[in-house]
Every structure is written in C-alpha cells, then in structure tokens.
Coordinates of C-alpha atoms in Angstrom, one line a residue:
X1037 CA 102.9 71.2 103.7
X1038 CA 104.3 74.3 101.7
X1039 CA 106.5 73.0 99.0
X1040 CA 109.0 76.0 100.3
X1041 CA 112.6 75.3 97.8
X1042 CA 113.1 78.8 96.3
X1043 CA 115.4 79.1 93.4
X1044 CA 116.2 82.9 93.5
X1045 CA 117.2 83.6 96.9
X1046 CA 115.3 86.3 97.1
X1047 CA 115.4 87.9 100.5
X1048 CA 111.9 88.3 101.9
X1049 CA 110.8 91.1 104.5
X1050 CA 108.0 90.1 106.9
X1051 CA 106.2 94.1 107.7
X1052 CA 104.8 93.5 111.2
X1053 CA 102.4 96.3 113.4
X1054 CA 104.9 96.3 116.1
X1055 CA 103.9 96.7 120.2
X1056 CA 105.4 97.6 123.4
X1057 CA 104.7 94.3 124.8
X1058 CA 108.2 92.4 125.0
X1059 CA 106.3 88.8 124.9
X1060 CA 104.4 90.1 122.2
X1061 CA 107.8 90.8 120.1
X1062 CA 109.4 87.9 121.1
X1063 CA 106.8 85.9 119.6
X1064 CA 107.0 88.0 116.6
X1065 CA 110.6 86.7 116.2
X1066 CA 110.1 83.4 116.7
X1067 CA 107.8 83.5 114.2
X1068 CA 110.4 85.3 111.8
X1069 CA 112.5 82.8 112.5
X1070 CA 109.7 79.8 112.0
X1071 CA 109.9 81.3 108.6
X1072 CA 113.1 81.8 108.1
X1073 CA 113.6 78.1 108.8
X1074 CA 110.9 77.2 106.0
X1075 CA 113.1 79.3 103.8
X1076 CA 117.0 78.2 104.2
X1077 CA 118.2 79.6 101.3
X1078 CA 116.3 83.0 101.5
X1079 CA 117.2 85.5 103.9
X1080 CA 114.6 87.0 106.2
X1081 CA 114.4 90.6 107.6
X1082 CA 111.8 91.8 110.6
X1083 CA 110.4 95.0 110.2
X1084 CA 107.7 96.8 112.3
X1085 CA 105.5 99.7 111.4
X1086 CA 105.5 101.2 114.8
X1087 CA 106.3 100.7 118.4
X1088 CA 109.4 98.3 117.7
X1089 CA 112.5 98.3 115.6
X1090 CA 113.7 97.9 113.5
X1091 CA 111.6 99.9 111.1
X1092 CA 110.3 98.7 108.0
X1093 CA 113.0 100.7 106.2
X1094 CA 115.8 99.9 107.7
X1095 CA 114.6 95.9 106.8
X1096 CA 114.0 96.7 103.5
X1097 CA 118.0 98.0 103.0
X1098 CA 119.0 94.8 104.9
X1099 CA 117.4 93.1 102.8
X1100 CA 117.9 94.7 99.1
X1101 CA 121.7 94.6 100.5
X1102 CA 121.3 90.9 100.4
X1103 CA 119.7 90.4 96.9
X1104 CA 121.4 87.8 94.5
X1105 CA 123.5 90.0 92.3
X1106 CA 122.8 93.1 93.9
X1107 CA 124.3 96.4 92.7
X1108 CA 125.5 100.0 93.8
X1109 CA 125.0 101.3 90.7
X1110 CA 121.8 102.1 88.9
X1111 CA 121.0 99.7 86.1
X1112 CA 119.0 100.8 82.5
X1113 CA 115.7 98.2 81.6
X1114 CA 113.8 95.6 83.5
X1115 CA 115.4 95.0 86.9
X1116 CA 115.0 91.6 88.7
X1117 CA 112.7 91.5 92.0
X1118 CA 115.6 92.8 94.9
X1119 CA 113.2 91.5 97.8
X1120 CA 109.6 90.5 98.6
X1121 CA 107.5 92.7 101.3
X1122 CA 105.2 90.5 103.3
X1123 CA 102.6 92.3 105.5
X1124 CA 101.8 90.1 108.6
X1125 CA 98.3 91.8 108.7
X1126 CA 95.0 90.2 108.3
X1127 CA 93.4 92.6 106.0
X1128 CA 93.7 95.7 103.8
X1129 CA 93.3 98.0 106.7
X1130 CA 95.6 101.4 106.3
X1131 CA 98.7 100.2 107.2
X1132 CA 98.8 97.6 104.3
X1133 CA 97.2 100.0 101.8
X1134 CA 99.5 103.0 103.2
X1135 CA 101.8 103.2 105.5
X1136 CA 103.7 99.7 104.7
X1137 CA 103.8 100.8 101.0
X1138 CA 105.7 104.2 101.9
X1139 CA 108.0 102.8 104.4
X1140 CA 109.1 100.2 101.6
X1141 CA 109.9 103.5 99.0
X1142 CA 111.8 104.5 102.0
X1143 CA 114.0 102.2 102.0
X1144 CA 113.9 100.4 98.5
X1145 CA 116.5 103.0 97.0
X1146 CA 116.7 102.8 93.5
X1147 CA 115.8 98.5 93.9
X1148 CA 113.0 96.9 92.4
X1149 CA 110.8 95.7 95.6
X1150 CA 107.6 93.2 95.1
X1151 CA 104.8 93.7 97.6
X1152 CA 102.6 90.7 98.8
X1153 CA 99.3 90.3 99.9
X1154 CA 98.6 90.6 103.8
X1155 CA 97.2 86.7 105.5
X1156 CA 93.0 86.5 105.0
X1157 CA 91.0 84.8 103.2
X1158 CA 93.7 82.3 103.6
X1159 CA 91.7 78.9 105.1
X1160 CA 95.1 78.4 107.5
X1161 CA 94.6 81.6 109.4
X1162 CA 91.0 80.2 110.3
X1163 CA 92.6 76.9 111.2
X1164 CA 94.8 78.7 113.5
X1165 CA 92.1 80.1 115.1
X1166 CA 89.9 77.1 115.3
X1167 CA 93.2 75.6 117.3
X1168 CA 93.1 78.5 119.7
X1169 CA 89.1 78.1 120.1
X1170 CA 89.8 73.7 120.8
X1171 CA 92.4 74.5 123.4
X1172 CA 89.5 77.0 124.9
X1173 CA 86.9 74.6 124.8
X1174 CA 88.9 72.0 126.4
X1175 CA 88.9 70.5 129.9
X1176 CA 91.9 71.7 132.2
X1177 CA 93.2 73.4 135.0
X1178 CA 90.1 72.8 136.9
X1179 CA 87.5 73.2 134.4
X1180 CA 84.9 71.2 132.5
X1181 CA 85.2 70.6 128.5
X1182 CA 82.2 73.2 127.2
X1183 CA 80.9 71.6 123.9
X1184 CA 80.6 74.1 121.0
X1185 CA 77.0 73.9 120.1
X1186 CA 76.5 75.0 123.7
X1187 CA 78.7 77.6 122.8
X1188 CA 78.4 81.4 121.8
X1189 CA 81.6 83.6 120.5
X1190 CA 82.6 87.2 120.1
X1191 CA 84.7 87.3 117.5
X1192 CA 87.1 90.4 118.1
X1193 CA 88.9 92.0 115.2
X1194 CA 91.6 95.0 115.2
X1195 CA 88.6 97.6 113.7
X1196 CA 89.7 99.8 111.1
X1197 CA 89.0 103.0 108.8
X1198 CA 88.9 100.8 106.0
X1199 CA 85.1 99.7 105.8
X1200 CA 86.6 96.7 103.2
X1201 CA 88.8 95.5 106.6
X1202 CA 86.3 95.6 108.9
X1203 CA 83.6 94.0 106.1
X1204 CA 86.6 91.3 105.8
X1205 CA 86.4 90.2 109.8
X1206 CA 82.5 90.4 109.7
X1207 CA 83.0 87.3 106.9
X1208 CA 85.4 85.4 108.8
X1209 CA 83.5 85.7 111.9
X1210 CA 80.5 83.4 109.3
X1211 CA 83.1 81.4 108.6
X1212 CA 84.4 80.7 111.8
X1213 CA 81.2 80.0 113.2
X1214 CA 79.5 77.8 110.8
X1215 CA 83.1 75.6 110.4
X1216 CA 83.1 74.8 114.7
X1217 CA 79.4 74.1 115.1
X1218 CA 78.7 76.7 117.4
X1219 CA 75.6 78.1 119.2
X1220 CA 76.5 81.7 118.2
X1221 CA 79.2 83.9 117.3
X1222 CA 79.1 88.0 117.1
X1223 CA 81.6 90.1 116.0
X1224 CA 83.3 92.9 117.7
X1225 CA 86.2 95.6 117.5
X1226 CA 88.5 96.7 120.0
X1227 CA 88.9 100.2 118.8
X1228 CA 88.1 102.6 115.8
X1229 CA 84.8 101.3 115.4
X1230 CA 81.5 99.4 116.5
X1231 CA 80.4 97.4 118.0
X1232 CA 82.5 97.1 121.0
X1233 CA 83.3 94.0 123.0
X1234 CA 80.5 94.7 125.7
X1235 CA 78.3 95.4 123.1
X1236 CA 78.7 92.3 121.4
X1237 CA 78.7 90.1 124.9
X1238 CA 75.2 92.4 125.8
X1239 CA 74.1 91.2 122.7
X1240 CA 75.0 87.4 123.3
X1241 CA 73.3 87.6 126.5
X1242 CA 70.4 89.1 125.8
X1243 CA 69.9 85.6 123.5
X1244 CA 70.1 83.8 126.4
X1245 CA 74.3 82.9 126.2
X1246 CA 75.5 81.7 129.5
X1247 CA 78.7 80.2 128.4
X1248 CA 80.5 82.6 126.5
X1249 CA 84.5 82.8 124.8
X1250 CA 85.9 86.1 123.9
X1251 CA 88.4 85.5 121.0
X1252 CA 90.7 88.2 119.9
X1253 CA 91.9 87.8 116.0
X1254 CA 94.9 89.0 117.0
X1255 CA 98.2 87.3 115.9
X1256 CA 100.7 88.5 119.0
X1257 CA 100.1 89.3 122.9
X1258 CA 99.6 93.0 123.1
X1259 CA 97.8 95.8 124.0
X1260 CA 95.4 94.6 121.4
X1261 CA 94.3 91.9 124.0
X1262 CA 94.7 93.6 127.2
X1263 CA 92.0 95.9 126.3
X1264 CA 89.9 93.4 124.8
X1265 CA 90.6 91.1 129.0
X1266 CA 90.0 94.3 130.7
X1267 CA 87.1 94.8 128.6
X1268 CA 85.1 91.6 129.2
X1269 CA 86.0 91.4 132.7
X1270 CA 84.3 94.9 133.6
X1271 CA 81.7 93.6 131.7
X1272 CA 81.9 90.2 133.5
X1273 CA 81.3 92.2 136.7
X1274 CA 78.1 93.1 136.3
X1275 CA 76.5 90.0 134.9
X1276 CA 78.1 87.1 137.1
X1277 CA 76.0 84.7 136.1
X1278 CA 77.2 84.3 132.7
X1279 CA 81.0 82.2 132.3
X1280 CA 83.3 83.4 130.3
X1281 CA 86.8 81.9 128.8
X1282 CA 89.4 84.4 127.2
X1283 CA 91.1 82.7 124.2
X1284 CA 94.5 82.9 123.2
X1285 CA 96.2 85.1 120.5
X1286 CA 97.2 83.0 117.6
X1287 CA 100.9 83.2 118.1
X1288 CA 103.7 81.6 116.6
X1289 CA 102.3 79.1 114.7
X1290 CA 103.1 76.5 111.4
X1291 CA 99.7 77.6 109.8
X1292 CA 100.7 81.8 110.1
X1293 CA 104.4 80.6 108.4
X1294 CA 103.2 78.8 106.1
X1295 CA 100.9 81.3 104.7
X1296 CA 103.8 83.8 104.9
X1297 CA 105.8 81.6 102.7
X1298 CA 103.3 81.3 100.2
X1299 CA 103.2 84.9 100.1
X1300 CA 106.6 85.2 99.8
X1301 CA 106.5 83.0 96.8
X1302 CA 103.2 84.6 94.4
X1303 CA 104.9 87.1 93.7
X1304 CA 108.1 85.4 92.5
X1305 CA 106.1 83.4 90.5
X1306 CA 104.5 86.5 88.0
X1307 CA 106.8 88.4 85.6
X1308 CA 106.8 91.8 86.3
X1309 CA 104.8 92.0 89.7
X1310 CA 107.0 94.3 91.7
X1311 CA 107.4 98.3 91.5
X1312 CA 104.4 99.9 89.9
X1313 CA 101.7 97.6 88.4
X1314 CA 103.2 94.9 85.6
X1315 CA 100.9 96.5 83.1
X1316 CA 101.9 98.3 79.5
X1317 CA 100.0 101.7 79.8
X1318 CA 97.5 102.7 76.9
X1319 CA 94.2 103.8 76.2
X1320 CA 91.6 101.9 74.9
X1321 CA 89.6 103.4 71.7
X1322 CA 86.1 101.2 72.6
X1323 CA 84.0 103.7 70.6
X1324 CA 81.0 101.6 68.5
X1325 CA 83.2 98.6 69.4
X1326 CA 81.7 95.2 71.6
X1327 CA 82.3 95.1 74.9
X1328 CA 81.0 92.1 77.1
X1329 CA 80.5 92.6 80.9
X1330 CA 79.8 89.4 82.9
X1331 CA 78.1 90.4 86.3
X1332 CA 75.9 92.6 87.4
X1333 CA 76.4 93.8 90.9
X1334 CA 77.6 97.4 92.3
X1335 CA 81.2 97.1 90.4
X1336 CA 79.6 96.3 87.3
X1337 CA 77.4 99.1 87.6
X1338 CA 80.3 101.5 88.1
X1339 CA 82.4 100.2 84.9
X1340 CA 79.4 99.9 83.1
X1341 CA 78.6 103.6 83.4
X1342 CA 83.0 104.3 82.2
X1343 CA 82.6 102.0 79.4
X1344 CA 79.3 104.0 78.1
X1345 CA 81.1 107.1 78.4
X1346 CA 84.0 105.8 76.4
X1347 CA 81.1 104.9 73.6
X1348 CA 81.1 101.7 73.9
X1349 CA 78.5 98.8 72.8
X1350 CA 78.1 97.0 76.2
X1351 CA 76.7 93.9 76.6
X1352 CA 75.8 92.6 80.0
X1353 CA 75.4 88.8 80.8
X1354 CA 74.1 87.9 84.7
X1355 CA 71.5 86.0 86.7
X1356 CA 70.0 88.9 88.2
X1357 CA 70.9 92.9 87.8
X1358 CA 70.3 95.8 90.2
X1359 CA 67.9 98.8 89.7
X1360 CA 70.4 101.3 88.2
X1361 CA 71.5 98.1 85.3
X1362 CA 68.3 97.5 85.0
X1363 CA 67.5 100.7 84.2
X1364 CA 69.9 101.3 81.3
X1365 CA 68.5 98.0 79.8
X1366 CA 65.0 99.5 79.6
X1367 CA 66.1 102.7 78.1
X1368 CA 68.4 100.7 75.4
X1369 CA 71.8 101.8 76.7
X1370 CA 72.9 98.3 77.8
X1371 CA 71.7 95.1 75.8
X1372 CA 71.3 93.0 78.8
X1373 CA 70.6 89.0 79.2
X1374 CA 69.5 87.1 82.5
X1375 CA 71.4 84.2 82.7
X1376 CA 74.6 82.3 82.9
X1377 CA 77.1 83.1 81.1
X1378 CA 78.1 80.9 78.0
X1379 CA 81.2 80.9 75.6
X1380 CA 80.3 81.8 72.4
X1381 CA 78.9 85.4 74.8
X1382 CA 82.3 86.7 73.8
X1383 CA 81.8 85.9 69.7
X1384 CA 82.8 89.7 68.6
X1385 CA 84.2 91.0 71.4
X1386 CA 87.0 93.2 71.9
X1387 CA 87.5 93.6 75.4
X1388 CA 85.7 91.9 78.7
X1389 CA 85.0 92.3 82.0
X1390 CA 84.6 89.2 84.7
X1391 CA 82.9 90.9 87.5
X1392 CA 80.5 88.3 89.2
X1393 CA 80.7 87.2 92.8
X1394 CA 81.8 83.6 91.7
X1395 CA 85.5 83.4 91.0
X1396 CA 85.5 79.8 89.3
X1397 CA 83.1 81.6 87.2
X1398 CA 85.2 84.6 86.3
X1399 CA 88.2 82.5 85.5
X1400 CA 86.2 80.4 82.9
X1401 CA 85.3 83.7 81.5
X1402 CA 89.5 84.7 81.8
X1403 CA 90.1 81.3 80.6
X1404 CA 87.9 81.6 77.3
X1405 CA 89.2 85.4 76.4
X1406 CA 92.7 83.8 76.8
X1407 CA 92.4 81.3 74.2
X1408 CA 90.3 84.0 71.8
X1409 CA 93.4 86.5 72.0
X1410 CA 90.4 89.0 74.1
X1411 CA 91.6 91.0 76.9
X1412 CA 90.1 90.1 80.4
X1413 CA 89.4 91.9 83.6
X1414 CA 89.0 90.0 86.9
X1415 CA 87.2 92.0 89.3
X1416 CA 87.8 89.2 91.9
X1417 CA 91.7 88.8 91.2
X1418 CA 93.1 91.6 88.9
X1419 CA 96.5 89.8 89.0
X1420 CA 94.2 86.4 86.9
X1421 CA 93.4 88.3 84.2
X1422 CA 94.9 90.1 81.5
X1423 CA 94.3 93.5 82.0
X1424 CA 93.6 95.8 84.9
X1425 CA 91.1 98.9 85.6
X1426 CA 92.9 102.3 86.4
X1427 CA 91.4 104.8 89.0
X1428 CA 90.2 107.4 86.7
X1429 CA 89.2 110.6 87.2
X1430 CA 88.2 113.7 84.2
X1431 CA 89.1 117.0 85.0
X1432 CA 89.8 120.6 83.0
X1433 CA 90.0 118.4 79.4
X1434 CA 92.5 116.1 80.8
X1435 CA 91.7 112.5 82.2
X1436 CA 94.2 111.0 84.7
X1437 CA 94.1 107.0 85.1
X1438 CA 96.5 105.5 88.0
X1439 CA 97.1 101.7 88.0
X1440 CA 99.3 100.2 91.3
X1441 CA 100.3 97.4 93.0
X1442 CA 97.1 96.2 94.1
X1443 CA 96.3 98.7 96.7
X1444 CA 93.4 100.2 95.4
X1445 CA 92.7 103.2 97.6
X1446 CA 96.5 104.7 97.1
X1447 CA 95.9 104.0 93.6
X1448 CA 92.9 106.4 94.0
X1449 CA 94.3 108.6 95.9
X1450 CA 97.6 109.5 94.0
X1451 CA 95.2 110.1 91.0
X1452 CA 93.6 112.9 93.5
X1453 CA 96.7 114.1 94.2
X1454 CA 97.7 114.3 90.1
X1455 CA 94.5 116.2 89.3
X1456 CA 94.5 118.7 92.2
X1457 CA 98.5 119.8 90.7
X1458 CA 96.9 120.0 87.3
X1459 CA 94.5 122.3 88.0
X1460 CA 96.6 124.3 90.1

C-alpha cells in the first residue's frame, strides 16, 4: 500500500481525456475521488482535455488557488511547486506531450506548476488488467471457466501518432501475455493506426484460436470501447464458430489510485522539478577532453555523432555495437571496447553518458560518476542522473539547444520553432 501522508499540501490535478459517455465520467469521478481519499490533506481537482468539463485550465486555477501560501502578487526567485499535474493516460501519446502541457500554461498564471508522468510501465496498471482478464475467464452467468493457456487475447490499445505510444502497448501486450500464461495474445488499435481489431482476431484465427477475449486497455466506459464491441461483433458474424468474451475497462480501481498518488508524490520529492527543466543552462567546452559513452545502441549513435562534433575524445564501452559505431571504431574516430562496463572506465573522464538498455546498469554507471564529482546522463531516466541532453539544432552560425520537462518531442519542437524566427 502507498505510504500516501503528504507534508506540503500540495493540491494535485488529475488531467483526464474526457468522453461523452455519462458512466464513463462518473467513473472518472469516483476515481478522483478514490484518490482524493488516499490524499486527505491534499486537495484534488478533475480536469478533462476534451468532451467534458471542467477543462484542464479551469482545474489548474482551482487548484493553484488552493496552494499552501498562495499569492496574488508575483514573487522574485525560486518559487515553491503551486500544484502537481497528473495525466491519467497510459503513455506519451500527444495529449501528454502536447495538449495537457498547454492547457496547464493556460491556466498556471504566473504559478509554478510540476508536471507528472502519465500511468505505464507501472506493474499496477498490468495488475489491473490481469483482474479485468480473471473476472473474464471466470465461470458465471451461464458460462464455463475458460482456462488461460487455452486462451488467445487481443490486446486493444487507444493507437496513437506517437510511434513511442503505440511501441509502449506493443510491450505491455508481451508483458501481459507471458505474466497470465496464455495461448496467445495480439495486439490491436482502435483507431489512428494498424492493425485493427478484425485484423488482429483474423490473425488469431487463422492460428487455430477458437476461444478468444477482446480486451480494451482502456481505463473508463466510452466510445473507446463501443467501437472496439461493435467491432468484434461484426466480425463475430462471420466466423460463428469461434467464442468470444468482451472484457471490461479497468475502471475505478485501488491499483489506477495508487499509481496516481505516487505520481503525485515524484515530483514533490525532486528540488526544482516543476516549470521548465530543473537544469542550470551552459555549454559544455568537450574539445580534446574524455568523454565516456556506456551503450551502444541507436541513441548512442546519435550523441556519439554531437559529442564528435563538439571535438570530443569519446570513448565507447558495450557488449555489442551497431554498424554506423562500428564503423567510427575502424576508422579511429571512436576508441571503442566490447564488454561490460567497469569502474575505473570513467578514470579521466569529464563527462558521461549511461545509454544501455539495462537501467540497473546505467545507475551503477550514475552512481560511480556521483561519487567521482563526473556529470552523468541517463538515457533511460534523465531525471536519475545529473545532467540532461538538450534538443539541438545548428543553423546560420547560431546553435539553439531546448531542455523541458521531460516531454521530449515539444522540447524538439519549440527548438524548431526558435530556429525558423532566427532565420527569419
């Protein structure tokens, strides 16, 4: 259970997508309030992105009008964290990266606002799930128990533009079916992309499925799962001998609040974690100087090629490397080892970069540059290390480096937007 006694009081805004489905807004409160009763001491606003009110604005006043200590009147230096924006979203799709983070300058004023981290990878959203997936499996109402190895699953996400969203449900849907021991899972999306839900039950089917349960990851009754019924029962239609079982939304649950209070809570915990990035801006002078790279997959690559244009002496430690690292080893621009990385790898080093797929591994590396007074970047968890990587772009003699709050993609494209009013 989440160890949920908050000091500060301060107020937390839970940013939901909003429908036109009353039950599906109802549960949404009840889960709001689920929280709020986790939280006693803290006061909890509802806001929805669309379809419902009240807007995420209008929350986020509510809320900053609630701070401990709050003030009309502009204050000079470091201001304290006015409230805490929670997106009740599974992944980084555009409304978390975009639209959420606009609404709150909406309605933040002149207050200092911290913005959260939406629900996934949290293991409590997949326990949720695996509830919802019991209850389907499970004798009842004039059906049998269906045992989960005899089982197959689609797996039905929102879909998104994001590709890092939609690579995100394609990972839980692993997850998900390795953890219940079942015959077969595919994914699927209900809209924006592929493949669809009679694609992935076609797909199932032509694998032999005959028992089948179509799960929406969908936290609230909505449209969202209408589509997705309507879906597999015109599909259903045409193939009557194979049984199907809709599952459940998640719903108002103890696992979704609890990962909202955590949430809540992170960013509480961090100095300076709020508007902006909690970062001291400067430029790095890495010209003839040591720079160690732990990692050698496509984001090493990338920061590889930026550190050799800022003259740096890179050194690269990793299992394995890709072609293009590979590469700048043979032609000398890279010294690079094959294996595990060791301690004394960052003897003369001025700055480092932890970009492997192992995150224990990345903090030992964070860990050791700590105690050696080097600065660390965590590709896994920029908030774990010490320093953070800008989007950076050169243009016309100038170079224009954006650092945010850990939404990478408006990071990227405010730099965009920076270079095209430079040049006019």
């Amino acid at each position: 259970m989440t160890d949920t006694k908050i000091a500060s009081g301060t107020p937390l805004v839970i940013a939901a997508h909003g429908t036109r489905d009353e039950s599906g807004v109802a549960e949404c409160r009840a889960l709001a309030e689920r929280v709020a009763n986790k939280l006693p001491d803290v006061p909890v606003e509802l806001g929805f992105v669309e379809l419902a009110e009240p807007k995420i604005p209008e929350a986020v006043q509510a809320a900053v009008a609630q701070a401990p200590g709050v003030s009309e009147e502009p204050t000079e230096g470091e201001q304290s964290v006015s409230a805490v924006v929670v997106p009740l979203m599974f992944n980084t799709g555009g409304h978390v990266r975009e639209d959420i983070p606009e609404a709150i300058d909406e309605g933040r004023g002149g207050a200092r606002v911290a913005y959260s981290a939406p629900l996934l990878p949290d293991v409590r959203m997949r326990k949720a799930l695996d509830r919802r997936l019991a209850e389907t499996l499970a004798a009842g109402e004039g059906r049998e128990q269906w045992r989960a190895r005899d089982t197959a699953v689609v797996l039905v996400g929102r879909g998104a533009l994001v590709a890092d969203a939609n690579a995100s449900h394609y990972t839980l849907t692993r997850m998900f079916w390795e953890e219940n021991d079942l015959a077969c899972v595919e994914p699927a999306f209900i809209q924006v992309t592929r493949p669809s839900v009679p694609e992935a039950l076609t797909a199932l089917h032509a694998r032999g499925a005959q028992q089948i349960v179509v799960q929406g990851n969908f936290l609230f009754p909505g449209l969202l799962h209408v589509w997705m019924t309507e879906q597999v029962q015109a599909w259903q239609a045409s193939h009557p001998g194979v049984e199907i079982r809709i599952a459940p939304v998640i719903g108002d649950c103890d696992e979704v609040a609890e990962v909202v209070v955590d949430r809540y809570r992170e960013p509480l915990d961090e100095v300076g974690l709020g508007e902006g990035a909690p970062v001291y801006m400067s430029g790095l002078r890495l010209q003839g100087r040591t720079v160690l790279v732990v990692g050698a997959g496509h984001v090493a690559e990338r920061r590889v090629a930026r550190l050799l244009d800022a003259g740096a002496d890179v050194h690269v430690v990793a299992p394995n490397s890709g072609i293009q690292l590979t590469r700048m080893a043979r032609k000398g621009l890279v010294n690079l080892e094959r294996r595990a990385f060791q301690t004394d790898d960052l003897d003369g080093v001025w700055f480092v970069q932890a970009l492997t797929n192992d995150p224990q591994v990345n903090a030992t590396v964070a860990a050791e540059a700590e105690k050696r007074g080097i600065f660390c970047v965590r590709g896994d968890d920029g908030r774990k290390g010490s320093a953070f990587t800008p989007a950076t772009q050169q243009a016309g003699g100038m170079t224009v480096s954006v650092v945010g709050d850990r939404t990478p993609r408006r990071s990227a494209k405010i730099r965009d937007e920076v270079l095209r009013a430079l040049q006019g």
